[in-house]
Short mmCIF file of C-alpha atoms in Angstrom, two decimals:
data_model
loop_
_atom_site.label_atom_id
_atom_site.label_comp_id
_atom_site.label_asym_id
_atom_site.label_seq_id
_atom_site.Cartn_x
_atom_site.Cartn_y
_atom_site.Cartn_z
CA UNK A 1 -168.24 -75.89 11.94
CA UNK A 2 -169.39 -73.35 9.22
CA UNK A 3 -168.43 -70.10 10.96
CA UNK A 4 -166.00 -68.06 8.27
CA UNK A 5 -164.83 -65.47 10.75
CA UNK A 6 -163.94 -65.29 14.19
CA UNK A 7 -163.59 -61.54 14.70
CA UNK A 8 -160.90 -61.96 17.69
CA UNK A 9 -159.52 -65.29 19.46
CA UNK A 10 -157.45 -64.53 23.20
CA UNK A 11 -155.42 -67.48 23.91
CA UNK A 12 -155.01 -68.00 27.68
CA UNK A 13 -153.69 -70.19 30.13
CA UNK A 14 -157.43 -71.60 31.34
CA UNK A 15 -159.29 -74.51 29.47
CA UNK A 16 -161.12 -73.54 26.51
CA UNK A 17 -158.79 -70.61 25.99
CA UNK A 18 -156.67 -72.67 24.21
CA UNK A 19 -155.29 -72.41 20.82
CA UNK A 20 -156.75 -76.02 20.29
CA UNK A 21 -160.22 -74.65 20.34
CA UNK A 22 -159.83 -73.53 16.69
CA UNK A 23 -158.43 -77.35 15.13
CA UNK A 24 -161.52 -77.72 13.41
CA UNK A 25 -162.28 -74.36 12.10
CA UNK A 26 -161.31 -74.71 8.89
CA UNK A 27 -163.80 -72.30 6.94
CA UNK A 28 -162.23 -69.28 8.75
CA UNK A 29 -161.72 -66.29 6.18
CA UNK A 30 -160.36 -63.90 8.71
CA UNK A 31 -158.28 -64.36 12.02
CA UNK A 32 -157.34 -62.28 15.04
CA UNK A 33 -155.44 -64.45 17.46
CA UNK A 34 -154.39 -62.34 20.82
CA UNK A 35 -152.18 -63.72 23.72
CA UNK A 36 -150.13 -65.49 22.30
CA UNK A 37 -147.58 -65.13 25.21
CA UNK A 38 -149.26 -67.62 27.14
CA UNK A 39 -148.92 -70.18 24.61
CA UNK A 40 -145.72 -72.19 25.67
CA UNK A 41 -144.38 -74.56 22.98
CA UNK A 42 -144.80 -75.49 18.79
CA UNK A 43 -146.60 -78.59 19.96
CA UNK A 44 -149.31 -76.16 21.45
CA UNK A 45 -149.11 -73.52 18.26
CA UNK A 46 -150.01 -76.51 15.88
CA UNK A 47 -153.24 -77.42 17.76
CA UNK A 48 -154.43 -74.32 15.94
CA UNK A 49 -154.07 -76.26 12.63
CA UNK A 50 -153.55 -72.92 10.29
CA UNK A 51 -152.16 -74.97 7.57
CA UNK A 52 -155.03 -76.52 7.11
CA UNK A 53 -157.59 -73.45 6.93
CA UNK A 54 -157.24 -72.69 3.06
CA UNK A 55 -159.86 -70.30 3.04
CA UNK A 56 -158.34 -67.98 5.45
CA UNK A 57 -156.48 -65.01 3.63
CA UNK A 58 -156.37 -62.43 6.49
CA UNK A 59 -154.66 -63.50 9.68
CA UNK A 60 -153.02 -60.83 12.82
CA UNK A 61 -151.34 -62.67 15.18
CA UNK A 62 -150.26 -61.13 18.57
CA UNK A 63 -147.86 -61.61 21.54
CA UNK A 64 -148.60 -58.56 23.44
CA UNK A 65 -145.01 -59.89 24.65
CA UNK A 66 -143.51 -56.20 26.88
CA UNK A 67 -143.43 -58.61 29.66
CA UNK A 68 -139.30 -59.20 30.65
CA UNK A 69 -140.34 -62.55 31.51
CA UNK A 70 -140.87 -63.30 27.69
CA UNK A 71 -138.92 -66.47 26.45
CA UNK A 72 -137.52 -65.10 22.97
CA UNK A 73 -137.18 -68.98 21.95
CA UNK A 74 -140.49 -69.91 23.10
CA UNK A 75 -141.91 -67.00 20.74
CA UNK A 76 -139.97 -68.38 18.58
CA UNK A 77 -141.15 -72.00 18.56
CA UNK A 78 -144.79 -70.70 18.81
CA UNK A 79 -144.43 -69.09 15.56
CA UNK A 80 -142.80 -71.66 14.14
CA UNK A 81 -145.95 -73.67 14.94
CA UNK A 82 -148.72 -71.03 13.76
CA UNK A 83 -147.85 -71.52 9.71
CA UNK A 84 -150.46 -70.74 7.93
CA UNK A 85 -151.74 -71.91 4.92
CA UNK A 86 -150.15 -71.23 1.06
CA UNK A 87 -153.35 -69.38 0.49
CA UNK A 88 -152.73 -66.36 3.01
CA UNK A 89 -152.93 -63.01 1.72
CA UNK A 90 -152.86 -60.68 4.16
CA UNK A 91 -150.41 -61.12 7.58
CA UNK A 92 -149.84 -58.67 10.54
CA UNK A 93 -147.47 -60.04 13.41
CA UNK A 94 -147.70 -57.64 16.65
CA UNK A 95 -145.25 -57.53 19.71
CA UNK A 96 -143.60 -60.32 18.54
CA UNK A 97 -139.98 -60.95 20.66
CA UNK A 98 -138.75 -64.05 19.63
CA UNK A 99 -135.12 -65.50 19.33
CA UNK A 100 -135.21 -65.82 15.02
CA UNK A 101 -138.30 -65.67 12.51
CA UNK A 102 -139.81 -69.04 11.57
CA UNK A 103 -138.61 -71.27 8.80
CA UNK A 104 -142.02 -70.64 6.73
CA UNK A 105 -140.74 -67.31 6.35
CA UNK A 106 -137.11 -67.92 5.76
CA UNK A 107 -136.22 -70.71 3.74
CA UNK A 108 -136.81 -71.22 0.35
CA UNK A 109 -139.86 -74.09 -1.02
CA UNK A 110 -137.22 -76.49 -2.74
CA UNK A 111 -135.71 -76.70 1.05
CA UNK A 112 -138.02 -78.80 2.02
CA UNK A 113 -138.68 -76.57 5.28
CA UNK A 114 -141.47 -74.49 4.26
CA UNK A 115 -143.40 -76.97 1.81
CA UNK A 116 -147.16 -75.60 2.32
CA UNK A 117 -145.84 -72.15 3.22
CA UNK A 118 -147.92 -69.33 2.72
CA UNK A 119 -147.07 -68.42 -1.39
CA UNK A 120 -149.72 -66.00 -2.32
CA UNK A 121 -149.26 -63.47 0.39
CA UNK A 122 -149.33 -59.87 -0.48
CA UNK A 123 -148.83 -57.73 2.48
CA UNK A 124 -146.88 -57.99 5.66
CA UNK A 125 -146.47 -55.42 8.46
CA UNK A 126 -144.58 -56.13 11.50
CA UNK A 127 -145.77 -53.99 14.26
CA UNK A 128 -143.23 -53.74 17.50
CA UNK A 129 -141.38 -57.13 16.18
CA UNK A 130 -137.38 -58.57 16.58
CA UNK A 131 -135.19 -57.44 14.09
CA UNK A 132 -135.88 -59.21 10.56
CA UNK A 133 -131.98 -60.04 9.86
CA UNK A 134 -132.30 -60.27 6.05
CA UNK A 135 -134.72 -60.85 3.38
CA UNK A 136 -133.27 -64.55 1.65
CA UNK A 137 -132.84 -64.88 -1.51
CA UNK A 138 -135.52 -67.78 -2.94
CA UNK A 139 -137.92 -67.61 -0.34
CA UNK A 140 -141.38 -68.24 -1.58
CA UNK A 141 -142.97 -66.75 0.91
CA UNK A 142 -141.85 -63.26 -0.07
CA UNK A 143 -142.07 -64.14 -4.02
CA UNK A 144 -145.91 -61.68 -4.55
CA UNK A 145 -145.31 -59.63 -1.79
CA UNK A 146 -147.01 -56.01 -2.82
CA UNK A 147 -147.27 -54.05 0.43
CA UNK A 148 -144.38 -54.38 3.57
CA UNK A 149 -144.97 -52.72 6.49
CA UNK A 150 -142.53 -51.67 9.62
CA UNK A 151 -144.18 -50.26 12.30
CA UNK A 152 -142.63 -48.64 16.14
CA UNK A 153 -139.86 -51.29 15.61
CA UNK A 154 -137.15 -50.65 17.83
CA UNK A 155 -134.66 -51.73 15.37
CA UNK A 156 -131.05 -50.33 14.42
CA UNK A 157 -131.03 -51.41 10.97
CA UNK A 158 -133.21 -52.73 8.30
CA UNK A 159 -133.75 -56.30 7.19
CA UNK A 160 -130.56 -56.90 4.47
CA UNK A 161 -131.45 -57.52 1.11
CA UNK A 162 -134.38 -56.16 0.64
CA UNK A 163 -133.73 -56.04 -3.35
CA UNK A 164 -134.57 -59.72 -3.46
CA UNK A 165 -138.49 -58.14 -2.58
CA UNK A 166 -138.99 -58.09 -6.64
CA UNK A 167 -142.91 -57.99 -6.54
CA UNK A 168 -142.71 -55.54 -3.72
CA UNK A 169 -144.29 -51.85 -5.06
CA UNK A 170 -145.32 -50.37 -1.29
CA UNK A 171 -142.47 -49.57 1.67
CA UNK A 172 -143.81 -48.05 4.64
CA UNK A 173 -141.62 -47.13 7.63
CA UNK A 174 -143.68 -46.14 10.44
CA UNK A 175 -142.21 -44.32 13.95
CA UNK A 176 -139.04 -47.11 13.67
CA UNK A 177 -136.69 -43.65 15.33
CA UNK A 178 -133.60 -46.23 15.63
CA UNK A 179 -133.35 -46.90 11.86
CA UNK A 180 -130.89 -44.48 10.59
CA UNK A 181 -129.98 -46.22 7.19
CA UNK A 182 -131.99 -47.65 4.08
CA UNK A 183 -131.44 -50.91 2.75
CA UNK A 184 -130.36 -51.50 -1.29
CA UNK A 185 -134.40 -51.50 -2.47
CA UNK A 186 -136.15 -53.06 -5.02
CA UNK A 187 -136.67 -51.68 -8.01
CA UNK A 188 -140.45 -52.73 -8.40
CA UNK A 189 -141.23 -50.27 -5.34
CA UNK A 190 -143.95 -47.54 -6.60
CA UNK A 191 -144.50 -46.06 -3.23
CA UNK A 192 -142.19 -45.13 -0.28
CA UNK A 193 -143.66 -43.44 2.98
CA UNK A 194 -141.44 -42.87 5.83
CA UNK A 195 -143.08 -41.73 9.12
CA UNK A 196 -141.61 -39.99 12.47
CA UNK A 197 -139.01 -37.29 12.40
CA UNK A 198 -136.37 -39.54 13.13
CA UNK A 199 -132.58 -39.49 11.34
CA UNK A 200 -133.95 -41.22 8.36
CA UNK A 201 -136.72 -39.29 7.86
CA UNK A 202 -134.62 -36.30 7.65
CA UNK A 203 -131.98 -37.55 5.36
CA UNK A 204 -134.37 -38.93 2.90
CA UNK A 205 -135.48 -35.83 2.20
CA UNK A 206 -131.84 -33.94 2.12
CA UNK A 207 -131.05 -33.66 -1.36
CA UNK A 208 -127.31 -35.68 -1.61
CA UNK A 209 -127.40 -37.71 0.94
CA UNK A 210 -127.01 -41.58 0.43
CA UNK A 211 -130.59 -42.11 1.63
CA UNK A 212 -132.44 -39.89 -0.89
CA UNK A 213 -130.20 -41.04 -3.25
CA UNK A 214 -131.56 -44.87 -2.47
CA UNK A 215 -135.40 -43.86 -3.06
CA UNK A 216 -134.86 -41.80 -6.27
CA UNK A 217 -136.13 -44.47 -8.49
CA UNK A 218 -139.60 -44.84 -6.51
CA UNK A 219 -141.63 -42.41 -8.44
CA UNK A 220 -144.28 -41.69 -5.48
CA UNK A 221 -142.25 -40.54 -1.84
CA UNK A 222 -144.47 -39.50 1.51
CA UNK A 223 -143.03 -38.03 4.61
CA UNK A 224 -146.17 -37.65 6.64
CA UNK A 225 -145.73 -35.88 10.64
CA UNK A 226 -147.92 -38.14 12.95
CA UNK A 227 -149.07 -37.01 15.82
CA UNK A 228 -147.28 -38.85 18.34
CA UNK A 229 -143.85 -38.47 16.74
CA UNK A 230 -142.51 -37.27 19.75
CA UNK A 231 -143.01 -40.65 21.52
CA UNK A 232 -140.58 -41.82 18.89
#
């Protein structure tokens, strides 16, 4: 098929709703895939056959998970299944709960792991996702990252190091009110914006403490109020 964009794809638990529907869709540019809770194992996940769609560059993937029901392994499996091509440029994960973060995102390309792993990505933002433990050293899939996004994630820390990020040049913290410390940051980061009045948005901005002191060498610092900060 010749379509290039599929503007938004809801996987569900009926026939023809499944993720299978897009094997062959391999001239696909963009990608919104929705309800992805109702996909139940990596066997399923690789019907979709993202590897394979090397024109695709933009790709949001969602769980819509706030369901207590949610198998954090499952999610986790599913993911594992939905890599995407090397060519991927753009990715935005949403309400994602699972048990660890796949090994197309973790391990490094002379593992073995993640051969075909996305390599050319340059932005990321997690919106209401598990914690991201650490940032590993190697990984190829982080190697051009430019832009890194954390947004209304209930975490209590961020991901460890984060100096590893050494293309990375944009940091954006959005409403994450848990977060109360900075990681040790790249030095490549041109652009820092922090959002919610939570703990760390304060202390960045108070002259001394060890947060400001951790973002003095990004030359370009926001610390917009949104206007549902006091949801956060």
């Amino acid at each position: 098929m010749s379509l290039e964009t599929i503007p938004r794809f809801v996987a569900r638990t009926e026939q023809g709703y499944k993720l299978k529907q897009l094997e062959h869709l391999n001239k696909l540019r963009n990608l919104q895939i929705d309800g992805l809770r109702f996909v139940t194992s990596k066997e399923e996940a690789l019907e979709a056959n993202l590897a394979c769609k090397n024109l695709l560059t933009e790709l949001e993937m969602n769980f819509y998970s706030h369901d207590s029901a949610c198998n954090p392994d499952v999610q986790a499996a599913v993911l594992e299944g939905l890599s995407p091509s090397k060519h991927l440029v753009h990715l935005k994960i949403e309400d994602y709960s699972g048990s660890s973060y796949p090994s197309w995102m973790l391990y490094p390309s002379w593992s073995g792991l993640n051969s075909g792993a996305p390599t050319e990505l340059y932005s990321l933002e997690l919106f209401r996702c598990s914690p991201l433990v650490s940032i590993p050293k190697g990984s190829g899939y982080f190697i051009r990252l430019h832009k890194l996004c954390f947004s209304r994630c209930r975490w209590s820390c961020m991901p460890l190091e984060m100096e590893h990020l050494e293309s990375l040049q944009e940091l954006t913290i959005s409403l994450c009110g848990r977060i109360k410390h900075l990681s040790e940051l790249p030095k490549s980061l041109k652009l820092v914006t922090i959002t919610g009045k939570s703990k760390l948005w304060k202390t960045c901005q108070k002259q001394g403490h060890q947060n400001y002191q951790k973002i003095q060498h990004i030359p370009n610092k926001e610390f917009p109020v949104e206007t549902d900060d006091l949801l956060y």
